[in-house]
CSV table of N, CA and C and ligand atoms in Angstrom, one decimal:
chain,number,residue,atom,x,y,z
A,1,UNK,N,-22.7,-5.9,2.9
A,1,UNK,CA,-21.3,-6.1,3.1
A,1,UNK,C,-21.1,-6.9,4.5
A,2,UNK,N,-20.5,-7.8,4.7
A,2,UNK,CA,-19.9,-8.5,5.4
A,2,UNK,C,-18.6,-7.9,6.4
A,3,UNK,N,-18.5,-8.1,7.5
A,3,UNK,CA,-17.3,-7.7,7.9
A,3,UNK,C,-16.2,-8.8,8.4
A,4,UNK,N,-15.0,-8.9,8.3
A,4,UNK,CA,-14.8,-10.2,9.2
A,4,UNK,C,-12.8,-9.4,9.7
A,5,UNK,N,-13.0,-10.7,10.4
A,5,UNK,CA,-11.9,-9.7,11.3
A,5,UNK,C,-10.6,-10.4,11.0
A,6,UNK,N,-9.5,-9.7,10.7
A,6,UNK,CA,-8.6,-10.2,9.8
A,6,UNK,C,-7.4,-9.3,10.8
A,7,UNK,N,-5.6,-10.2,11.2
A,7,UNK,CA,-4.7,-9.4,11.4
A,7,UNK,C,-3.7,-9.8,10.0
A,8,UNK,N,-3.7,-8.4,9.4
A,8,UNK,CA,-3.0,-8.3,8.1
A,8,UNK,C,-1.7,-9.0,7.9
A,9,UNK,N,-0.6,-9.0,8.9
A,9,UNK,CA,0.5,-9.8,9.2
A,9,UNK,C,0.4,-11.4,8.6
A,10,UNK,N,-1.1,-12.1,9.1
A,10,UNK,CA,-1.6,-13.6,8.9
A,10,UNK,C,-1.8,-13.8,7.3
A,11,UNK,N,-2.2,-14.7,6.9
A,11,UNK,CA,-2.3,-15.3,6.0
A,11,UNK,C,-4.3,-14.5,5.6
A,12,UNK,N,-4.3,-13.7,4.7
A,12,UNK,CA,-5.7,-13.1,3.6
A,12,UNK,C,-6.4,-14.5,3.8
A,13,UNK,N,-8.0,-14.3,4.5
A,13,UNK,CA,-8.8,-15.3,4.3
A,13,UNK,C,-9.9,-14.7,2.8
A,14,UNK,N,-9.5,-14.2,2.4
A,14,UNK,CA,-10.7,-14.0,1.3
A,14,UNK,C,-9.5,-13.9,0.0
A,15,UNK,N,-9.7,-15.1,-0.7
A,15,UNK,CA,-8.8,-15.5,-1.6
A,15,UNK,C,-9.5,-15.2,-3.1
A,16,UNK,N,-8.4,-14.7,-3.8
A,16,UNK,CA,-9.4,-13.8,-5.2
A,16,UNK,C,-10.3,-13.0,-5.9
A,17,UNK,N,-10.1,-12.4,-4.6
A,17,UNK,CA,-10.7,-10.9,-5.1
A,17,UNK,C,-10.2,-9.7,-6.1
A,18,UNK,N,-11.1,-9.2,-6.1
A,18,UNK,CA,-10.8,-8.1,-7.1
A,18,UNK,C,-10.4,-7.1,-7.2
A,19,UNK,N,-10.4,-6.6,-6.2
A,19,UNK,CA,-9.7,-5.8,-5.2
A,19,UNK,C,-9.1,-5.6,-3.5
A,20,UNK,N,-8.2,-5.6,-3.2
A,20,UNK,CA,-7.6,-5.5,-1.9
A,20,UNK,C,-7.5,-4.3,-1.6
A,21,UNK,N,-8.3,-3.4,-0.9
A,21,UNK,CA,-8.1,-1.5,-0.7
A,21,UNK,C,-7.4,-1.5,0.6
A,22,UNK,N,-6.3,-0.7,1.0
A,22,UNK,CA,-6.0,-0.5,2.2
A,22,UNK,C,-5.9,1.3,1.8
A,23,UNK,N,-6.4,2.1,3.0
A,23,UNK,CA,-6.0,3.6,3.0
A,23,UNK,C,-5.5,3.2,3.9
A,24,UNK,N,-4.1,4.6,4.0
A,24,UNK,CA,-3.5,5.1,5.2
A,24,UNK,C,-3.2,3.9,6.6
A,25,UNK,N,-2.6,2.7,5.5
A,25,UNK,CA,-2.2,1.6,6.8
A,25,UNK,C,-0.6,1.7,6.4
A,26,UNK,N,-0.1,1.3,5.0
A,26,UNK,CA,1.4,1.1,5.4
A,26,UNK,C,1.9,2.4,5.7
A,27,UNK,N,1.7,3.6,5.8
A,27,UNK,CA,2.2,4.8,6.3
A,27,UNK,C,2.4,4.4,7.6
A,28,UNK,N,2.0,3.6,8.0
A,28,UNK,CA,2.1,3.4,9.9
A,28,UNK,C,3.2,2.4,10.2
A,29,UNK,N,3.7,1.8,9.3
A,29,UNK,CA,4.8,0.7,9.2
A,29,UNK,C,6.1,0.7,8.4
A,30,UNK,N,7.2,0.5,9.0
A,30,UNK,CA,8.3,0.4,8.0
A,30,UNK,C,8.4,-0.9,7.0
A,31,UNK,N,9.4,-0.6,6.0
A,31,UNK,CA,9.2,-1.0,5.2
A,31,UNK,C,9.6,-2.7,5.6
A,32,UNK,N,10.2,-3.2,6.3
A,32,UNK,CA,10.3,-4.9,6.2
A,32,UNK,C,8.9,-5.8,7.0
A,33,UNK,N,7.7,-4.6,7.5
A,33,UNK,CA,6.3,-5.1,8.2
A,33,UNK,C,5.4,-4.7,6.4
A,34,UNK,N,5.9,-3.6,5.9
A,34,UNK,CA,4.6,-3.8,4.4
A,34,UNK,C,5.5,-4.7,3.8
A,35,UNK,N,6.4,-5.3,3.9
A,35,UNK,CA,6.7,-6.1,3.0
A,35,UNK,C,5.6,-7.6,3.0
A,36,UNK,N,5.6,-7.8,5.0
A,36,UNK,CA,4.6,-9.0,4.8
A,36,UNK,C,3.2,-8.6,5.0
A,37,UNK,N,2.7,-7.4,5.1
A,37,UNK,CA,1.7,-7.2,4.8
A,37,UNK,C,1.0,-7.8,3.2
A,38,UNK,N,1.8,-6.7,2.7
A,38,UNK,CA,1.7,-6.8,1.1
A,38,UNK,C,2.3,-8.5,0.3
A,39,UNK,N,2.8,-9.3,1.3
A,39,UNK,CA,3.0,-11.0,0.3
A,39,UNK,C,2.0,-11.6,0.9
A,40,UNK,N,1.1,-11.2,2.2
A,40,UNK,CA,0.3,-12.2,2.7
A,40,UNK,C,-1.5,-11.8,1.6
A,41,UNK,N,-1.2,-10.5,0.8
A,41,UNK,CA,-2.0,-10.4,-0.3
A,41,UNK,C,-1.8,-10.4,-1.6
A,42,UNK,N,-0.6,-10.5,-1.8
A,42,UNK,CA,0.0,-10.6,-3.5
A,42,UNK,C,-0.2,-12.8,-3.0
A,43,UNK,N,-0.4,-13.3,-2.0
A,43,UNK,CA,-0.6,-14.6,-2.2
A,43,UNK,C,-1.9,-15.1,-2.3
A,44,UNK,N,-2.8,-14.1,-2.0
A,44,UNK,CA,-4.3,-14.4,-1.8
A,44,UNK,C,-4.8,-14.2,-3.4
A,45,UNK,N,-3.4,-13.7,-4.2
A,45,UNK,CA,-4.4,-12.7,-5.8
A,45,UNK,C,-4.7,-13.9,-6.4
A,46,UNK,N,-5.7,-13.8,-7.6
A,46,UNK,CA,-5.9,-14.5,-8.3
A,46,UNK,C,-5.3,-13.3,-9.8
A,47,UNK,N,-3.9,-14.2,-10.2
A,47,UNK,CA,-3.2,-13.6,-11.6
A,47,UNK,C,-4.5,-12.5,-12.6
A,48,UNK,N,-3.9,-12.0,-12.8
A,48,UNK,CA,-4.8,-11.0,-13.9
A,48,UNK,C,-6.5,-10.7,-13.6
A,49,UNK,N,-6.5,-11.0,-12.5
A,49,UNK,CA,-7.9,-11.0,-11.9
A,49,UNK,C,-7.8,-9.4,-10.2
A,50,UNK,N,-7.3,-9.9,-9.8
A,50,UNK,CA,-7.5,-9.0,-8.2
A,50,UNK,C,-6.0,-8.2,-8.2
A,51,UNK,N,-6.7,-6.7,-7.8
A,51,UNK,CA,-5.7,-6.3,-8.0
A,51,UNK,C,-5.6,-5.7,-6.0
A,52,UNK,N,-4.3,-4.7,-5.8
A,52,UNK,CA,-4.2,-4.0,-4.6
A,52,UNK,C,-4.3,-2.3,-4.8
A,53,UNK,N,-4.8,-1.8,-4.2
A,53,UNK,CA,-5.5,-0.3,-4.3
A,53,UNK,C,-4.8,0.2,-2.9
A,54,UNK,N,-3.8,1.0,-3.2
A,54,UNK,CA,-3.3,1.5,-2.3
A,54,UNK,C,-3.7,3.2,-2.2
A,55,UNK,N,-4.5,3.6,-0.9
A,55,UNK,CA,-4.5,5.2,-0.9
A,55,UNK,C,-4.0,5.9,0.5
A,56,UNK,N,-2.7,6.4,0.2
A,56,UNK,CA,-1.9,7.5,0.4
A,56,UNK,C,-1.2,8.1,-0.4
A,57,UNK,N,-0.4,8.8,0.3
A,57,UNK,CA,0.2,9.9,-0.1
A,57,UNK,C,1.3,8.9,-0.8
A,58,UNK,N,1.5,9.9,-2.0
A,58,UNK,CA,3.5,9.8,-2.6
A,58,UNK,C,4.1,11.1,-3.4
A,59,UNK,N,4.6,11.3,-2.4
A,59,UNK,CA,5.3,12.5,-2.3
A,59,UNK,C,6.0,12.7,-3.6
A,60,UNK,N,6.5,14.1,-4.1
A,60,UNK,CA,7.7,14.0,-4.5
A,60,UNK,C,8.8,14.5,-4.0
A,61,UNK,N,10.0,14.3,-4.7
A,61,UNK,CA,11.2,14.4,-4.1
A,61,UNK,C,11.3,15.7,-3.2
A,62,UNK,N,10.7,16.5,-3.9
A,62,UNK,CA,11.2,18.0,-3.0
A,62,UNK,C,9.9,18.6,-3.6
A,63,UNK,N,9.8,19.7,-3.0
A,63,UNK,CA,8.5,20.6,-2.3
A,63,UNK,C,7.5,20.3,-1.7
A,64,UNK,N,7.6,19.6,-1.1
A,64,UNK,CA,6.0,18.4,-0.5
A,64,UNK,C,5.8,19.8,0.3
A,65,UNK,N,3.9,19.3,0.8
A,65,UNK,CA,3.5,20.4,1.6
A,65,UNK,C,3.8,20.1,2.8
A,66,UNK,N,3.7,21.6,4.0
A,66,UNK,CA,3.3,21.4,5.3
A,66,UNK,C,3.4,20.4,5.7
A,67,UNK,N,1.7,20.2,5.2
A,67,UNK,CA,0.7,18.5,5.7
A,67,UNK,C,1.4,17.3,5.7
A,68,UNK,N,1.6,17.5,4.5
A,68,UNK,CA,2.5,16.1,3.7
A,68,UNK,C,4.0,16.2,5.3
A,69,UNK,N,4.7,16.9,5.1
A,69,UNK,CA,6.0,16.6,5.9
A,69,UNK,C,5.7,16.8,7.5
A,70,UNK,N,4.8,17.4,8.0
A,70,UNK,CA,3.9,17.2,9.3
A,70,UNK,C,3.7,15.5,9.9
A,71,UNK,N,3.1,15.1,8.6
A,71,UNK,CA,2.8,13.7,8.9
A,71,UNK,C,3.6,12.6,8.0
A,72,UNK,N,4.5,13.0,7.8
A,72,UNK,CA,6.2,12.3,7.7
A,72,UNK,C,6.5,11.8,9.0
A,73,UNK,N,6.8,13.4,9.9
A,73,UNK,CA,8.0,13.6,11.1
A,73,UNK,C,7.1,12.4,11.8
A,74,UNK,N,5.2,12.6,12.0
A,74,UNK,CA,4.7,12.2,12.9
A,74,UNK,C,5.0,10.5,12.5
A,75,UNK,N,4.7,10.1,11.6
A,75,UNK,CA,5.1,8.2,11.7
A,75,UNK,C,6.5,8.1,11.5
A,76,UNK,N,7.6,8.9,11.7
A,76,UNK,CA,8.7,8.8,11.8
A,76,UNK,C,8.8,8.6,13.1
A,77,UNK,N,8.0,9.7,14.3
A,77,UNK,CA,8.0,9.4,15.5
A,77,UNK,C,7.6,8.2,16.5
A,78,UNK,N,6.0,8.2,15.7
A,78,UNK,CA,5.7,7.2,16.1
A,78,UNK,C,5.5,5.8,16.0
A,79,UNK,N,5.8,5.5,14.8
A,79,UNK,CA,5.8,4.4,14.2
A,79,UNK,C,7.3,3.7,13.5
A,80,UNK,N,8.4,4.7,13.5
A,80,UNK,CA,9.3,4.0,12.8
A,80,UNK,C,9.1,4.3,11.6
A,81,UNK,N,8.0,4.8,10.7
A,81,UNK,CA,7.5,4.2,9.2
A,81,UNK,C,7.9,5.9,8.8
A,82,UNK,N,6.8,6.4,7.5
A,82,UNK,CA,7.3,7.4,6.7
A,82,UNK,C,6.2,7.4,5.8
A,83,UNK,N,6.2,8.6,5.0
A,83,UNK,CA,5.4,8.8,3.8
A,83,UNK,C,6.2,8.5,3.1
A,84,UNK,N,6.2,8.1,2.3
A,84,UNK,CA,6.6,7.4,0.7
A,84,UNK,C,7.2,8.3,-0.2
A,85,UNK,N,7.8,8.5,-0.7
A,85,UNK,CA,8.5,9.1,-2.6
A,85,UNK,C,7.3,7.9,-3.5
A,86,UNK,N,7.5,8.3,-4.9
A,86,UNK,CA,7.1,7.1,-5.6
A,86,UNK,C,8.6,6.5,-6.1
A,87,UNK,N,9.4,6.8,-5.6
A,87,UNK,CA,10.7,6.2,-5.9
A,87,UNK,C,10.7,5.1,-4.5
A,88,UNK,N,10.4,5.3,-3.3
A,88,UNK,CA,10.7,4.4,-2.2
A,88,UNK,C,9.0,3.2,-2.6
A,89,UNK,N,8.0,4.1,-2.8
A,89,UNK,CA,6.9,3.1,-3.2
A,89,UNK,C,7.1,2.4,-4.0
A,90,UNK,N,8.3,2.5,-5.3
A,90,UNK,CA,8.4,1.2,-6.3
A,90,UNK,C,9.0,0.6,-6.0
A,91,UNK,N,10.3,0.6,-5.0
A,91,UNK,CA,11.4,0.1,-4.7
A,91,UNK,C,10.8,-1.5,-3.2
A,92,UNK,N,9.9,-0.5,-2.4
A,92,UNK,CA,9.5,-1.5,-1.9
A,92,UNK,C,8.0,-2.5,-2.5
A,93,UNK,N,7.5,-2.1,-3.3
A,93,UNK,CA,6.4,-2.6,-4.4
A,93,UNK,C,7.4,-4.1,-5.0
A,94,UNK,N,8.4,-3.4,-5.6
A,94,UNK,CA,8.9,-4.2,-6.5
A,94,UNK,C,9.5,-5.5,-5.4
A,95,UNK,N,10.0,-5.2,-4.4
A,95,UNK,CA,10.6,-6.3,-3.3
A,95,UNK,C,9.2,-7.0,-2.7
A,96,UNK,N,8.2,-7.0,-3.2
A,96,UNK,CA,7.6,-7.9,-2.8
A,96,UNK,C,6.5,-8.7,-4.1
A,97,UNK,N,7.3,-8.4,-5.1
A,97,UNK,CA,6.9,-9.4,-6.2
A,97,UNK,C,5.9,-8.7,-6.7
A,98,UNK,N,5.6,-7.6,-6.7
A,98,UNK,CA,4.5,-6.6,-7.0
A,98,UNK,C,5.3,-5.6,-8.1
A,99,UNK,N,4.0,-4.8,-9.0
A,99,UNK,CA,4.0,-3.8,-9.5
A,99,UNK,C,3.4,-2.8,-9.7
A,100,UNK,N,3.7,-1.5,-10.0
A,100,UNK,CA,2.7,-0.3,-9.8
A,100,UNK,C,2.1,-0.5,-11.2
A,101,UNK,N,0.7,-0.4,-11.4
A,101,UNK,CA,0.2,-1.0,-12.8
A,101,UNK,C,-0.6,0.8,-12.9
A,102,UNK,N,-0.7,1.2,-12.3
A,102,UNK,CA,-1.2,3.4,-12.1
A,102,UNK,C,-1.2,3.7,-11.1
A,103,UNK,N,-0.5,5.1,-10.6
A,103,UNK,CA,-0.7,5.9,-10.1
A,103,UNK,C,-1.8,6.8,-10.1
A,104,UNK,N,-2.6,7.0,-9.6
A,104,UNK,CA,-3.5,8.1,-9.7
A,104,UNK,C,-3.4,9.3,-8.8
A,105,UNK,N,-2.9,10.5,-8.9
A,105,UNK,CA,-3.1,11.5,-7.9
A,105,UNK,C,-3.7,13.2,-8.6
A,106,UNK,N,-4.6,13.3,-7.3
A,106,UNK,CA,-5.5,14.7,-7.9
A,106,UNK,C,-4.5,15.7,-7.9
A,107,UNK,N,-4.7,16.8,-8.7
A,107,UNK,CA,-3.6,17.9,-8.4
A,107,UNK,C,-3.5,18.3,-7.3
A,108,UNK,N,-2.0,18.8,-6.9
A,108,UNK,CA,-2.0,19.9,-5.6
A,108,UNK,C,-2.9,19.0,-4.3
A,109,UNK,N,-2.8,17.6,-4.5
A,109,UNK,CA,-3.8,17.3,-2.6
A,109,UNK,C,-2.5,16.1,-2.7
A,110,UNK,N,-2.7,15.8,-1.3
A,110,UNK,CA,-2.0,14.7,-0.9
A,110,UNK,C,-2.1,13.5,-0.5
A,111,UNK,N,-3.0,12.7,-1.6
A,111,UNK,CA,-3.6,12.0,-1.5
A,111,UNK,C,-3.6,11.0,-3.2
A,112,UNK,N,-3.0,10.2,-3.0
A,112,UNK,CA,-2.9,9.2,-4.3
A,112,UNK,C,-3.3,7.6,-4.3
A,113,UNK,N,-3.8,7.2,-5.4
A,113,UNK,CA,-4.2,5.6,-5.5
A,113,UNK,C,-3.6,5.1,-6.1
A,114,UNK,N,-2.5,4.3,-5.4
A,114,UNK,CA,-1.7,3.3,-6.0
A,114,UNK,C,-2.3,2.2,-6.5
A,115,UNK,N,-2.7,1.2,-7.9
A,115,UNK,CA,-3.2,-0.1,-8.4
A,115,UNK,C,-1.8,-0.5,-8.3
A,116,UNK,N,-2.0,-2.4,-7.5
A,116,UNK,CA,-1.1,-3.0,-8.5
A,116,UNK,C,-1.1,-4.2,-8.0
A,117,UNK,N,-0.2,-4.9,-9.0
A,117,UNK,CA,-0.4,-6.4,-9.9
A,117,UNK,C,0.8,-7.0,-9.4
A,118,UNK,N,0.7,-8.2,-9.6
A,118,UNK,CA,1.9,-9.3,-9.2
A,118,UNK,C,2.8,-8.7,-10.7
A,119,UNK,N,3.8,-8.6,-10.3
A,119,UNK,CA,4.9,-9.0,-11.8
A,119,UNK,C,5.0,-10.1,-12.3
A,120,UNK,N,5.2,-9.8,-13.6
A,120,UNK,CA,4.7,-10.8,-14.7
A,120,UNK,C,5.4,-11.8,-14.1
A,121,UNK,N,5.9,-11.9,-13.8
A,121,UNK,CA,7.3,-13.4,-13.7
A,121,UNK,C,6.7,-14.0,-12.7
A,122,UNK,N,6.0,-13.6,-11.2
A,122,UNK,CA,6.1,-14.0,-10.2
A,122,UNK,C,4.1,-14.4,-10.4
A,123,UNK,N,3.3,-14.4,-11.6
A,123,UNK,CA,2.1,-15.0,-11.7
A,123,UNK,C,1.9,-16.7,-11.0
A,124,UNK,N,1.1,-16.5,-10.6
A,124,UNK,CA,0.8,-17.7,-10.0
A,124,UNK,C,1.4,-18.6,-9.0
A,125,UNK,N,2.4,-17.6,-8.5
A,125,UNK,CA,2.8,-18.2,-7.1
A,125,UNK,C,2.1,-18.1,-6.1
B,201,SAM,C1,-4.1,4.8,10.4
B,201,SAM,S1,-5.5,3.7,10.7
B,201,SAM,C2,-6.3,3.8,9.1
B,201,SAM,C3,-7.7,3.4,9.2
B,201,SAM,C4,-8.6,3.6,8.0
B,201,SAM,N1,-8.1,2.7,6.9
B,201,SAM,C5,-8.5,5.1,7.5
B,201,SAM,O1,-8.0,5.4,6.5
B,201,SAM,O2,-9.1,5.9,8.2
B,201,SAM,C6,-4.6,2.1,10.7
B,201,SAM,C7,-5.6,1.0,10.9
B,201,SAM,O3,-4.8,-0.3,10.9
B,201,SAM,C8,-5.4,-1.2,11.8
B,201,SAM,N2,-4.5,-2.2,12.2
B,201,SAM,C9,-3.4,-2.1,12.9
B,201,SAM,N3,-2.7,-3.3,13.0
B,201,SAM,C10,-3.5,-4.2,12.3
B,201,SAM,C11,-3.3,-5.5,12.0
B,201,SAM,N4,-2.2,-6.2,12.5
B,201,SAM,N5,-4.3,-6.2,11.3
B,201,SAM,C12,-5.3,-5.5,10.8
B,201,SAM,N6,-5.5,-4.1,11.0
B,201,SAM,C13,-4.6,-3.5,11.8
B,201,SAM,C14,-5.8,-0.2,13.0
B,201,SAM,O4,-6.8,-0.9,13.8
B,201,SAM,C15,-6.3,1.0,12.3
B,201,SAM,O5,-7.7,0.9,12.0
């Protein structure tokens, strides 16, 4: 593996891949900084080919744990940003020409893998 050094804000130098993985980065940002996170890699996709793998948390609406609302308050504090609903995850997904194509989360942990895809309409821009 290769490493190279990239500020996510900039323009993705590795165009068409197959996967784009970020853990536990947009939890540290509000939502109008993942927006250009997430276009400066929905512009690197290659259509029906490279997808985005997103792993944090998505809450639901009510009874989240402890953990989960511990480290809410904390990127609320520190960052401005927030842990997610999958209601605020699709809402900001969807404003950046993206879609949730699965959710994956293990029972009872706080910890889920978002996949997803350009929306159909927005292919190959
Ligand atoms: C909460 S840490 C997550 C690290 C790792 N992915 C993990 O799950 O343990 C956020 C990471 O974002 C990186 N980061 C912050 N601003 C960045 C930027 N503009 N471009 C690229 N990486 C950045 C930090 O260096 C840090 O490694």
């Amino acid at each position: 593996m290769e490493t190279v050094n990239h500020n996510f804000f900039m323009e993705q130098p590795i165009k068409g891949a197959r996967a784009y993985y970020m853990r536990n980065i947009l939890h540290d940002w509000p939502d109008d900084k993942c927006l250009i996170i997430l276009s400066q890699l929905k512009a690197s996709m290659k259509p029906g080919y490279s997808k985005i793998i997103i792993n944090e948390m998505v809450l639901p609406d009510t009874g989240i744990t402890l953990t989960a609302a511990q480290l809410d308050i904390t990127m609320m504090c520190a960052h401005a940003a927030a842990e997610r609903t999958e209601g605020q995850w699709r809402h900001m997904i969807d404003s950046a020409g993206l879609m949730i194509e699965k959710i994956w989360t293990k029972v009872q942990e706080d910890e889920s893998i978002l996949v997803l895809v350009p929306k159909p309409e927005s292919n190959g821009v």
